[in-house]
Coordinates of C-alpha atoms in Angstrom, one line a residue:
Chain T
M1 CA 174.2 7.2 183.1
R2 CA 171.9 9.2 181.0
E3 CA 169.7 7.6 178.3
D4 CA 171.6 9.0 175.3
E5 CA 174.9 7.8 176.9
I6 CA 173.6 4.3 177.1
I7 CA 172.5 4.4 173.5
K8 CA 175.9 5.6 172.5
L9 CA 177.6 2.8 174.4
L10 CA 175.3 0.2 173.0
K11 CA 176.0 1.5 169.5
A12 CA 179.7 1.4 170.1
V13 CA 179.5 -2.2 171.4
G14 CA 177.5 -3.2 168.4
V15 CA 179.9 -1.6 166.0
I16 CA 182.9 -3.2 167.7
F17 CA 181.2 -6.6 167.7
L18 CA 180.3 -6.3 164.0
L19 CA 183.9 -5.2 163.2
I20 CA 185.4 -8.2 165.0
F21 CA 182.9 -10.5 163.5
C22 CA 183.6 -9.3 159.9
L23 CA 187.3 -8.7 160.3
F24 CA 188.4 -11.6 162.4
P25 CA 188.8 -14.1 159.5
F26 CA 190.7 -11.5 157.6
L27 CA 193.0 -10.8 160.5
W28 CA 193.5 -14.5 161.0
M29 CA 194.4 -14.8 157.3
I30 CA 197.0 -12.0 157.6
F31 CA 198.3 -13.6 160.9
I32 CA 198.9 -16.9 159.2
S33 CA 200.4 -15.4 156.1
V34 CA 203.2 -13.8 158.1
N35 CA 203.9 -16.8 160.3
K36 CA 206.9 -19.0 159.7
N37 CA 205.0 -22.1 160.9
P38 CA 201.7 -21.5 159.3
D39 CA 199.9 -24.5 160.7
F40 CA 196.7 -23.1 162.1
L41 CA 195.4 -26.5 163.2
S42 CA 197.9 -26.5 166.0
P43 CA 197.9 -23.0 167.4
Q44 CA 200.3 -23.8 170.2
S45 CA 203.1 -23.7 167.6
E46 CA 205.3 -20.7 168.0
F47 CA 204.7 -17.4 166.1
V48 CA 207.7 -16.2 164.2
L49 CA 207.3 -13.2 161.9
T50 CA 208.3 -13.7 158.3
F51 CA 207.5 -12.3 154.9
K52 CA 208.9 -15.3 153.1
N53 CA 205.4 -16.5 152.1
Y54 CA 204.7 -13.2 150.3
F55 CA 208.0 -13.0 148.7
E56 CA 207.7 -16.6 147.3
V57 CA 204.2 -16.4 146.0
A58 CA 204.9 -13.1 144.4
T59 CA 208.2 -14.1 142.7
S60 CA 208.2 -17.8 142.2
N61 CA 207.0 -18.9 138.7
K62 CA 205.4 -22.0 139.8
F63 CA 202.5 -20.2 141.6
H64 CA 201.4 -18.0 138.6
L65 CA 199.9 -15.6 141.1
W66 CA 200.0 -12.6 138.8
D67 CA 198.5 -14.6 135.9
Y68 CA 195.6 -15.6 138.1
L69 CA 195.1 -12.1 139.3
V70 CA 195.2 -10.6 135.8
N71 CA 192.7 -13.3 134.6
S72 CA 190.4 -12.6 137.5
L73 CA 190.5 -8.8 137.0
V74 CA 189.9 -9.1 133.2
V75 CA 187.1 -11.6 133.6
S76 CA 185.3 -9.9 136.4
I77 CA 185.6 -6.3 135.2
A78 CA 184.5 -7.3 131.6
S79 CA 181.5 -9.3 132.9
A80 CA 180.6 -6.6 135.4
I81 CA 180.7 -3.9 132.7
L82 CA 178.7 -6.0 130.3
A83 CA 176.1 -7.1 132.9
T84 CA 175.6 -3.5 134.1
F85 CA 175.2 -2.3 130.5
F86 CA 172.7 -5.0 129.5
A87 CA 170.9 -4.5 132.8
S88 CA 170.5 -0.8 132.1
L89 CA 169.2 -1.4 128.6
S90 CA 166.6 -3.9 129.8
A91 CA 165.7 -1.9 132.9
Y92 CA 165.1 1.1 130.8
S93 CA 162.8 -0.7 128.4
I94 CA 161.0 -2.5 131.1
T95 CA 160.3 0.8 133.1
R96 CA 159.7 3.0 130.1
L97 CA 158.3 1.1 127.1
R98 CA 155.0 -0.7 126.8
F99 CA 155.4 -4.2 125.5
P100 CA 153.8 -7.5 126.5
G101 CA 155.5 -9.5 129.2
R102 CA 157.5 -6.6 130.6
I103 CA 156.3 -7.5 134.1
V104 CA 157.1 -11.2 133.7
I105 CA 160.6 -10.8 132.4
P106 CA 162.3 -9.7 135.7
L107 CA 160.5 -12.4 137.5
I108 CA 161.7 -15.1 135.1
L109 CA 165.2 -13.8 135.5
L110 CA 164.9 -13.9 139.2
G111 CA 163.7 -17.5 138.9
F112 CA 166.8 -18.3 136.8
S113 CA 169.0 -16.9 139.5
M114 CA 167.6 -19.3 142.0
F115 CA 168.6 -22.2 139.8
P116 CA 171.5 -24.1 141.5
Q117 CA 174.7 -23.5 139.6
I118 CA 175.9 -27.0 140.1
A119 CA 172.9 -28.3 138.2
I120 CA 173.9 -26.6 134.9
V121 CA 177.6 -26.9 135.1
G122 CA 177.7 -30.2 133.2
Y123 CA 175.8 -28.8 130.2
L124 CA 177.7 -25.6 130.4
F125 CA 181.0 -27.5 130.2
G126 CA 179.7 -29.3 127.1
M127 CA 178.6 -26.1 125.5
I128 CA 181.9 -24.2 126.2
T129 CA 183.9 -27.2 124.9
D130 CA 181.8 -27.2 121.7
F131 CA 182.5 -23.4 121.3
G132 CA 186.2 -24.2 121.7
W133 CA 186.3 -21.6 124.6
L134 CA 187.6 -23.9 127.3
N135 CA 190.4 -22.2 129.3
T136 CA 189.7 -18.8 127.7
Y137 CA 188.3 -15.5 129.1
A138 CA 185.1 -15.9 127.1
A139 CA 184.4 -19.2 128.9
L140 CA 184.0 -17.3 132.1
I141 CA 182.8 -13.8 131.0
F142 CA 179.6 -15.1 129.4
P143 CA 178.4 -17.3 132.2
Y144 CA 179.3 -14.5 134.7
I145 CA 177.2 -12.0 132.8
T146 CA 174.3 -14.5 133.1
L147 CA 174.9 -15.0 136.8
G148 CA 175.2 -11.2 137.5
L149 CA 172.3 -10.1 135.3
P150 CA 169.3 -10.8 137.5
L151 CA 170.7 -8.9 140.5
A152 CA 172.0 -6.1 138.2
L153 CA 168.6 -5.8 136.5
W154 CA 166.7 -5.6 139.8
I155 CA 168.9 -2.9 141.2
M156 CA 168.6 -0.9 138.0
L157 CA 164.9 -1.5 137.8
S158 CA 164.2 -0.2 141.3
Y159 CA 166.4 2.9 140.6
F160 CA 164.9 3.7 137.2
S161 CA 161.4 3.4 138.4
Q162 CA 162.1 6.1 140.9
L163 CA 163.2 8.6 138.2
S164 CA 160.3 10.7 137.0
T165 CA 159.0 9.7 133.6
E166 CA 158.5 13.4 132.9
L167 CA 162.2 13.6 132.2
D168 CA 161.8 11.0 129.5
K169 CA 158.9 13.0 128.1
A170 CA 160.8 16.2 128.2
A171 CA 163.7 14.6 126.3
L172 CA 161.4 13.0 123.8
I173 CA 159.9 16.4 123.1
D174 CA 163.4 17.8 122.8
G175 CA 163.9 15.4 120.0
A176 CA 166.0 12.7 121.6
S177 CA 165.7 9.1 120.6
R178 CA 165.1 6.4 123.3
L179 CA 168.8 5.5 123.3
Q180 CA 169.8 9.1 123.5
I181 CA 167.5 9.5 126.5
L182 CA 169.1 6.5 128.2
F183 CA 172.7 7.7 127.7
K184 CA 172.3 11.4 128.0
V185 CA 169.6 11.7 130.7
I186 CA 168.9 8.5 132.6
L187 CA 172.4 7.0 133.0
P188 CA 174.1 10.2 134.1
L189 CA 171.4 10.5 136.8
S190 CA 171.8 6.8 137.8
L191 CA 175.6 6.9 138.6
P192 CA 175.1 5.6 142.2
A193 CA 173.0 2.7 140.9
L194 CA 175.5 2.0 138.1
F195 CA 178.4 2.0 140.5
S196 CA 176.8 -0.3 143.0
T197 CA 175.6 -2.7 140.3
F198 CA 179.0 -2.7 138.8
M199 CA 180.7 -3.4 142.2
L200 CA 178.3 -6.1 143.2
T201 CA 178.6 -8.0 139.9
L202 CA 182.3 -7.5 139.9
I203 CA 182.7 -9.0 143.4
Y204 CA 180.4 -11.8 142.5
S205 CA 182.5 -12.7 139.4
F206 CA 185.8 -12.2 141.3
N207 CA 184.8 -14.7 144.0
E208 CA 183.1 -17.2 141.8
F209 CA 184.6 -20.7 142.2
L210 CA 182.6 -23.5 140.6
F211 CA 182.4 -22.4 137.0
A212 CA 186.0 -21.2 137.1
L213 CA 187.1 -24.6 138.4
M214 CA 185.2 -26.4 135.7
L215 CA 185.9 -24.2 132.7
T216 CA 189.6 -23.4 133.0
T217 CA 192.5 -25.8 133.0
D218 CA 195.6 -23.8 133.7
Y219 CA 197.0 -20.4 134.4
H220 CA 196.0 -19.1 130.9
G221 CA 192.4 -18.9 132.0
R222 CA 192.2 -19.8 135.7
T223 CA 191.0 -17.2 138.1
I224 CA 192.5 -16.4 141.5
P225 CA 190.1 -18.3 143.8
V226 CA 190.6 -21.5 141.9
G227 CA 194.3 -20.8 141.5
I228 CA 194.9 -20.4 145.2
A229 CA 192.8 -23.4 146.1
L230 CA 194.9 -25.6 143.8
F231 CA 198.3 -24.5 145.3
E232 CA 200.3 -27.6 145.9
G233 CA 202.8 -28.0 148.7
L234 CA 205.6 -30.5 149.0
H235 CA 204.6 -34.1 149.7
G236 CA 200.9 -33.3 149.3
Q237 CA 200.6 -31.1 152.4
I238 CA 198.5 -28.0 152.2
P239 CA 200.7 -24.9 152.0
W240 CA 198.7 -22.6 154.3
G241 CA 201.3 -19.8 154.4
Y242 CA 201.3 -19.4 150.6
I243 CA 197.6 -19.7 150.3
M244 CA 197.0 -17.0 152.9
A245 CA 199.6 -14.7 151.5
A246 CA 198.2 -15.1 148.0
A247 CA 194.7 -14.5 149.3
V248 CA 195.8 -11.3 151.0
I249 CA 197.4 -10.1 147.8
A250 CA 194.2 -11.0 145.8
V251 CA 192.0 -8.9 148.1
I252 CA 194.0 -5.7 147.5
P253 CA 192.8 -4.8 144.0
V254 CA 189.2 -5.4 145.0
L255 CA 189.6 -3.3 148.1
L256 CA 191.2 -0.5 146.0
L257 CA 188.3 -0.6 143.6
I258 CA 185.7 -0.5 146.4
A259 CA 187.6 2.4 148.1
L260 CA 187.6 4.3 144.8
F261 CA 184.0 3.7 143.8
Q262 CA 182.6 4.1 147.3
K263 CA 183.3 7.8 147.2
Y264 CA 181.2 8.1 144.0
I265 CA 178.4 5.9 145.4
I266 CA 178.1 8.1 148.6
Q267 CA 178.5 11.3 146.6
G268 CA 175.7 10.2 144.2
L269 CA 173.4 9.1 147.0
T270 CA 173.6 12.4 148.9
E271 CA 173.3 14.4 145.6
G272 CA 170.0 12.6 145.0
A273 CA 168.8 13.2 148.5
V274 CA 169.1 17.0 148.5
K275 CA 167.7 17.3 145.0
G276 CA 164.4 19.1 145.5
Chain Q
M1 CA 153.1 30.1 113.5
I2 CA 150.8 27.2 112.6
D3 CA 147.2 26.3 113.2
I4 CA 146.2 23.0 114.7
K5 CA 143.1 20.9 113.8
I6 CA 142.0 18.0 116.0
K7 CA 139.3 15.8 114.5
N8 CA 137.3 13.3 116.5
V9 CA 140.2 12.3 118.7
R10 CA 139.4 9.4 121.1
K11 CA 141.7 7.7 123.6
N12 CA 141.0 4.5 125.5
F13 CA 143.1 3.0 128.2
F14 CA 142.9 -0.5 129.5
T15 CA 143.7 -1.0 133.2
V16 CA 143.6 -4.1 135.3
K17 CA 141.4 -2.4 137.9
R18 CA 138.9 -0.5 135.9
G19 CA 138.9 -2.3 132.5
K20 CA 138.4 0.0 129.5
V21 CA 138.6 3.7 130.4
E22 CA 137.5 6.3 127.8
A23 CA 139.8 9.2 128.6
L24 CA 138.8 11.2 125.5
K25 CA 135.4 10.7 123.8
G26 CA 135.7 12.4 120.4
I27 CA 137.4 15.8 120.7
D28 CA 137.1 18.3 117.9
L29 CA 139.1 21.5 118.2
E30 CA 140.6 24.1 116.0
I31 CA 143.5 26.1 117.5
P32 CA 144.2 29.3 115.5
A33 CA 147.7 30.2 114.6
G34 CA 149.6 32.4 116.9
K35 CA 146.9 32.3 119.6
F36 CA 146.9 31.4 123.2
F37 CA 144.5 28.5 123.6
V38 CA 143.6 27.1 127.0
L39 CA 142.3 23.6 127.8
L40 CA 140.4 24.0 131.1
G41 CA 138.9 21.3 133.2
P42 CA 138.9 19.6 136.5
S43 CA 141.5 16.9 137.2
G44 CA 140.8 13.7 135.4
C45 CA 138.9 15.4 132.5
G46 CA 141.5 14.2 130.0
K47 CA 143.1 17.5 129.3
S48 CA 146.7 16.3 129.9
T49 CA 146.0 13.2 127.8
L50 CA 144.9 15.4 125.0
L51 CA 148.0 17.5 125.4
N52 CA 150.2 14.4 125.3
I53 CA 148.4 13.3 122.1
I54 CA 149.0 16.6 120.5
A55 CA 152.6 16.5 121.5
G56 CA 153.1 13.0 120.0
I57 CA 154.0 11.3 123.3
E58 CA 150.8 9.3 123.2
K59 CA 148.9 7.8 120.3
P60 CA 145.2 8.6 119.8
S61 CA 143.0 5.5 119.7
E62 CA 140.9 7.2 117.0
G63 CA 140.9 10.4 115.1
E64 CA 143.2 12.8 113.2
I65 CA 145.4 15.7 114.1
Y66 CA 146.6 18.3 111.5
F67 CA 149.5 20.8 112.0
G68 CA 148.6 23.3 109.3
E69 CA 148.0 21.1 106.3
K70 CA 150.2 18.3 107.5
L71 CA 148.6 15.2 109.0
V72 CA 150.6 14.3 112.0
A73 CA 148.5 11.6 113.6
S74 CA 145.8 9.4 112.1
S75 CA 144.5 6.1 113.4
N76 CA 143.1 5.0 110.1
K77 CA 146.1 5.9 107.9
K78 CA 148.5 4.6 110.6
I79 CA 150.3 7.9 110.7
F80 CA 152.0 8.9 113.9
L81 CA 154.8 11.5 113.8
S82 CA 157.2 11.8 116.8
P83 CA 157.4 15.0 118.8
K84 CA 160.7 15.7 116.9
E85 CA 158.9 15.5 113.5
R86 CA 156.1 17.7 114.8
D87 CA 158.5 20.3 116.1
V88 CA 156.6 20.9 119.4
A89 CA 158.0 22.2 122.6
M90 CA 156.5 21.5 126.0
V91 CA 156.8 22.8 129.6
F92 CA 155.9 20.4 132.4
Q93 CA 154.3 21.0 135.7
S94 CA 157.4 19.5 137.4
Y95 CA 159.6 21.5 135.0
A96 CA 161.4 18.3 134.2
L97 CA 164.8 20.0 134.0
Y98 CA 167.8 17.7 133.6
P99 CA 169.3 17.8 137.1
H100 CA 172.8 16.8 136.0
L101 CA 173.1 19.6 133.4
S102 CA 173.7 23.3 134.0
V103 CA 171.1 25.8 133.0
Y104 CA 173.0 26.5 129.8
D105 CA 173.1 22.8 128.9
N106 CA 169.5 22.4 129.8
I107 CA 168.4 25.1 127.4
A108 CA 171.0 23.9 124.8
F109 CA 169.8 20.3 125.0
P110 CA 167.3 20.3 122.2
L111 CA 169.7 22.2 120.0
K112 CA 172.5 19.7 120.7
I113 CA 170.2 16.8 119.9
A114 CA 169.4 18.6 116.6
K115 CA 173.2 18.8 116.0
L116 CA 173.4 22.6 115.5
D117 CA 176.8 24.0 115.4
K118 CA 178.3 25.5 118.5
N119 CA 178.2 29.2 117.6
K120 CA 174.5 28.9 116.6
I121 CA 173.7 27.1 119.9
D122 CA 175.5 29.7 121.9
R123 CA 173.6 32.6 120.1
K124 CA 170.2 30.9 120.6
V125 CA 170.7 30.0 124.2
N126 CA 171.8 33.6 124.9
W127 CA 168.8 34.9 123.0
A128 CA 166.4 32.8 125.1
A129 CA 168.2 33.6 128.3
D130 CA 167.9 37.3 127.5
I131 CA 164.1 37.1 126.9
L132 CA 163.6 35.3 130.2
E133 CA 166.2 37.4 132.1
I134 CA 168.2 34.4 133.3
E135 CA 171.6 35.2 131.8
S136 CA 173.1 35.3 135.3
L137 CA 171.9 31.7 136.0
L138 CA 173.4 30.0 133.0
G139 CA 176.2 28.3 135.0
A140 CA 174.0 27.1 137.8
K141 CA 172.5 23.6 138.2
P142 CA 168.7 23.3 138.4
G143 CA 169.0 22.1 142.1
E144 CA 170.4 25.6 143.0
L145 CA 167.4 27.5 141.5
S146 CA 164.1 28.6 143.1
G147 CA 160.8 27.5 141.7
G148 CA 160.3 30.6 139.6
Q149 CA 163.8 30.4 138.1
R150 CA 163.3 26.7 137.2
Q151 CA 160.1 27.7 135.5
R152 CA 162.0 30.3 133.4
V153 CA 164.7 27.7 132.5
A154 CA 162.0 25.2 131.4
L155 CA 160.4 27.9 129.3
G156 CA 163.8 28.8 127.9
R157 CA 164.3 25.2 126.8
A158 CA 160.9 25.3 125.1
I159 CA 161.3 28.6 123.2
V160 CA 164.9 28.2 122.2
R161 CA 164.0 26.0 119.3
E162 CA 161.3 28.4 118.1
P163 CA 158.9 25.5 117.7
N164 CA 155.7 25.2 115.7
L165 CA 153.7 24.8 118.8
L166 CA 154.3 25.5 122.5
L167 CA 152.5 23.2 124.9
L168 CA 152.2 24.1 128.6
D169 CA 151.0 21.5 131.1
E170 CA 150.0 23.4 134.3
P171 CA 153.3 25.2 134.3
L172 CA 152.4 27.6 137.1
S173 CA 150.7 25.3 139.6
N174 CA 153.9 24.6 141.6
L175 CA 154.6 28.3 142.2
D176 CA 153.4 30.3 145.2
A177 CA 150.4 32.6 144.6
L178 CA 152.3 35.9 144.1
L179 CA 154.9 34.5 141.7
R180 CA 152.1 32.8 139.8
I181 CA 150.5 36.1 139.0
T182 CA 153.7 37.7 137.8
M183 CA 154.7 34.7 135.8
R184 CA 151.2 34.6 134.3
S185 CA 151.6 38.0 132.8
E186 CA 155.1 37.4 131.7
L187 CA 154.1 34.2 130.0
R188 CA 151.4 36.1 128.1
S189 CA 153.8 38.8 127.0
I190 CA 156.5 36.3 125.8
Q191 CA 153.8 34.4 123.9
R192 CA 152.6 37.7 122.2
K193 CA 156.2 38.8 121.4
L194 CA 157.1 35.5 119.7
E195 CA 153.6 34.9 118.3
L196 CA 153.8 31.3 119.2
T197 CA 150.7 29.1 118.8
T198 CA 150.3 28.0 122.4
I199 CA 148.2 25.4 124.1
Y200 CA 147.9 25.7 127.9
V201 CA 146.4 23.1 130.2
T202 CA 145.1 24.1 133.5
H203 CA 142.4 23.4 136.1
D204 CA 142.5 26.9 137.4
Q205 CA 139.8 29.0 135.8
T206 CA 141.3 32.3 136.9
E207 CA 144.5 31.4 134.9
A208 CA 142.4 30.3 132.0
M209 CA 140.3 33.5 132.0
S210 CA 143.3 35.9 132.2
L211 CA 145.6 34.1 129.8
G212 CA 143.5 32.6 127.0
D213 CA 142.5 34.1 123.7
K214 CA 140.2 31.1 123.5
I215 CA 139.2 28.5 126.1
A216 CA 137.9 25.0 125.7
V217 CA 136.2 23.6 128.8
L218 CA 136.6 19.8 129.1
K219 CA 134.7 17.4 131.4
D220 CA 135.0 13.6 131.4
G221 CA 136.7 13.6 128.0
V222 CA 134.2 15.7 126.3
V223 CA 134.5 19.3 125.2
Q224 CA 131.7 21.3 126.9
Q225 CA 132.2 24.7 125.4
I226 CA 134.7 26.6 123.2
G227 CA 134.9 30.3 123.2
T228 CA 136.6 33.5 124.3
P229 CA 136.8 34.1 128.1
E230 CA 133.9 36.6 127.8
E231 CA 131.7 34.2 125.9
I232 CA 132.3 31.4 128.4
Y233 CA 131.8 33.7 131.4
N234 CA 128.7 35.5 130.2
D235 CA 127.0 32.7 128.3
P236 CA 128.0 29.3 129.7
I237 CA 126.5 26.5 127.7
N238 CA 125.5 24.3 130.6
L239 CA 125.4 24.1 134.4
F240 CA 128.9 22.5 134.6
V241 CA 130.6 25.4 132.8
A242 CA 128.5 27.9 134.7
K243 CA 129.6 26.5 138.0
F244 CA 133.2 25.9 137.0
I245 CA 133.9 29.4 135.7
G246 CA 133.9 32.4 138.0
S247 CA 135.2 33.2 141.5
P248 CA 133.3 33.5 143.7
P249 CA 131.2 30.9 141.9
M250 CA 127.8 31.4 140.3
N251 CA 124.7 31.2 142.5
I252 CA 122.5 28.3 141.7
L253 CA 118.7 28.4 142.4
D254 CA 116.3 25.5 142.1
G255 CA 113.1 26.2 140.2
K256 CA 110.4 25.2 137.7
L257 CA 110.0 26.6 134.3
A258 CA 106.9 28.8 134.4
E259 CA 107.0 30.9 131.3
K260 CA 108.9 31.1 128.0
I261 CA 111.3 34.0 127.8
N262 CA 113.7 33.4 125.0
D263 CA 114.9 30.8 122.5
K264 CA 116.9 28.8 125.1
L265 CA 114.0 28.4 127.4
N266 CA 111.7 27.6 124.5
F267 CA 114.1 24.8 123.6
L268 CA 113.9 23.5 127.1
K269 CA 110.0 23.8 127.1
D270 CA 109.8 22.0 123.8
K271 CA 111.7 19.1 125.3
N272 CA 109.3 19.1 128.1
I273 CA 111.8 20.0 130.7
N274 CA 110.2 21.7 133.6
D275 CA 112.8 21.0 136.3
V276 CA 115.4 23.7 135.8
V277 CA 118.0 25.6 137.8
A278 CA 118.7 29.2 137.5
G279 CA 122.2 30.6 137.8
I280 CA 123.2 34.2 138.6
R281 CA 126.7 35.7 139.1
P282 CA 127.3 37.2 142.5
E283 CA 128.2 40.6 141.0
K284 CA 124.8 40.8 139.3
I285 CA 122.9 40.8 142.6
N286 CA 122.3 44.0 144.5
I287 CA 121.1 43.9 148.1
V288 CA 118.1 46.2 148.7
K289 CA 115.5 46.8 151.4
K290 CA 113.1 43.9 152.1
D291 CA 110.3 43.5 149.4
E292 CA 112.1 45.9 147.0
G293 CA 114.0 43.1 145.2
V294 CA 113.0 40.1 143.1
I295 CA 113.1 37.8 146.1
N296 CA 113.7 38.2 149.8
G297 CA 116.5 36.7 151.8
K298 CA 118.3 36.7 155.1
L299 CA 121.9 37.8 155.6
K300 CA 123.9 35.0 157.2
M301 CA 127.4 36.4 157.1
T302 CA 129.6 39.0 155.6
G303 CA 133.3 38.9 154.8
P304 CA 136.1 39.0 154.5
P305 CA 137.3 42.1 156.4
G306 CA 139.2 44.4 154.0
G307 CA 139.0 43.9 150.3
E308 CA 135.8 43.5 148.4
P309 CA 132.8 42.8 150.5
L310 CA 131.0 39.5 150.1
Y311 CA 127.5 38.8 151.4
Y312 CA 126.4 35.3 152.2
L313 CA 122.6 35.1 152.1
E314 CA 119.8 32.5 152.3
A315 CA 116.7 32.8 150.2
E316 CA 114.0 30.2 149.8
G317 CA 116.3 27.4 150.8
N318 CA 119.2 28.5 148.5
E319 CA 122.5 29.8 149.5
I320 CA 123.3 32.9 147.7
L321 CA 126.4 35.1 147.4
A322 CA 126.2 38.8 146.5
K323 CA 128.8 41.4 146.0
S324 CA 127.1 44.7 146.4
S325 CA 124.6 46.3 148.7
E326 CA 122.6 49.5 148.6
I327 CA 122.0 49.3 152.3
G328 CA 124.8 50.9 154.2
N329 CA 124.7 49.1 157.5
I330 CA 123.3 45.6 157.4
K331 CA 123.8 43.0 160.1
E332 CA 123.6 39.3 160.3
N333 CA 120.1 37.9 160.3
D334 CA 118.6 41.0 158.7
E335 CA 115.8 40.4 156.2
V336 CA 116.7 42.0 152.9
G337 CA 115.6 42.0 149.3
L338 CA 117.7 40.7 146.4
K339 CA 117.5 42.7 143.1
F340 CA 118.7 41.5 139.8
G341 CA 117.8 41.9 136.1
K342 CA 115.8 39.1 134.4
D343 CA 118.4 39.0 131.6
D344 CA 121.2 38.2 134.1
L345 CA 119.5 35.0 135.1
L346 CA 120.8 32.0 133.2
I347 CA 118.5 29.0 133.0
F348 CA 119.9 25.5 132.7
D349 CA 118.4 22.0 132.4
R350 CA 119.2 20.3 135.7
E351 CA 120.4 17.2 134.0
N352 CA 122.7 19.2 131.7

């Protein structure tokens, strides 16, 4: 075998391994969700194909699957948009304006993001209760913005600092205000960074469990990870079939969003690369 | 058309590595209305900083700037007008075109910010495109353009507003040599046609000499000399200006002051300066037969083949360039004489 053939083979093996590694839990999830006897602790039980689990979680009122899904989408999209917006504002001022402490601020934020979530959940609960926000969207949106902001800020910072400041100067000379520069020049050029920041914060909020568990009480505010985890079966047993079916359904909107935005992210990246 | 006055402008930076840096050490300039004014100096001399301060992108640490009668920046009176209020336009070395906008939208950008109505914007963009001959490019994105075309678009964006003052920050240095020469003459004719007061920053003395109505030579944040290209070429005020201007560069000869010739040398003599250097332009030296010139020298090299001849000589430990020869056929290592007029010799204090 020639050297390049070996390299090709190794690459293929690597890709296949990675695919199996990443996709196996997902496939397992689908496998259980369509099994009539969804007891994955005893794999010797017979596999019988059924879509009953999907049908029941989707239609039965007691599961509130659609409520959870809508809650999740509203909360995560709102918090992702707001986190991305605030991150771009602060990244712009940190990279373009001179003010004391501009080097320290991103570091402090990074420090905050290392703070264990569990340590603040008690105080957060007290605060949200005082605000009267318990079991509302606001109870999750605001903490999620705080959680997503450090990551969002760092992505936007690194992207903005790559953009030439001569563009800012040119726009200043052309009479634009700082906000006009941000919205008319810098942000249109930062679409790839905006999309990836938006997607990452969105996924983070969509998956978040602890705050959602503590700060919501029923299907009016509860998000899908918590909702699914609290599915109850008859006689206290764990309803694996329903859980897996609901999880598969919950993945779909996020997959669609990623598929949609990935096109833009790749487009934006290549556009930036050939810009000479 | 507007004239610009710059009074005692200073700029200090504070950096972690170097501490306090004085980028501009008291600049006084008057830029006449409608003229092409060049700020010339080596990199790091503060010329771009000065341009940014005139534009209103940076604040002066000290000093005042007037646009006509209007005070636009003053450190004492805490006045600092934005570029918008000063109505300046600027062309950058990197062109700084907005990559996501078409050529049309790039040129229209300052007009849209100023909220002009659509018809007026359209008329003005077409007017600018017509002057710069880029009508056919209006739909293209900057990424699809060549360097020269981008340069024109950047210039279009600058002139479309018909600004008080046009600032050019090394606008030609990213172009290849041939294009640079054609753009240079075009730039000049556009400036004449629109009678725009223009400040042009460059480190290229050829550009400065061929473009400027007036030139200010800067070094280390200090103005060395202000004058027309002829004045600066023929009568450089100090050794730095003498060496910086002219291609090929001026010949520099070490020497001691032996006799007083004119006012300038008297001035040096009065200050008890004996150690001087003499400068002479290569084109003022004629190569003659040995012992017929002012000094004798040895030919080291000639060149380049084709084009104007250049003679590299050595005389009394100095390297000398000459441009003309009376002797038809001289070879390397020939002993020759160097002839030049006493008046062509410029004497400088070695220390400046």
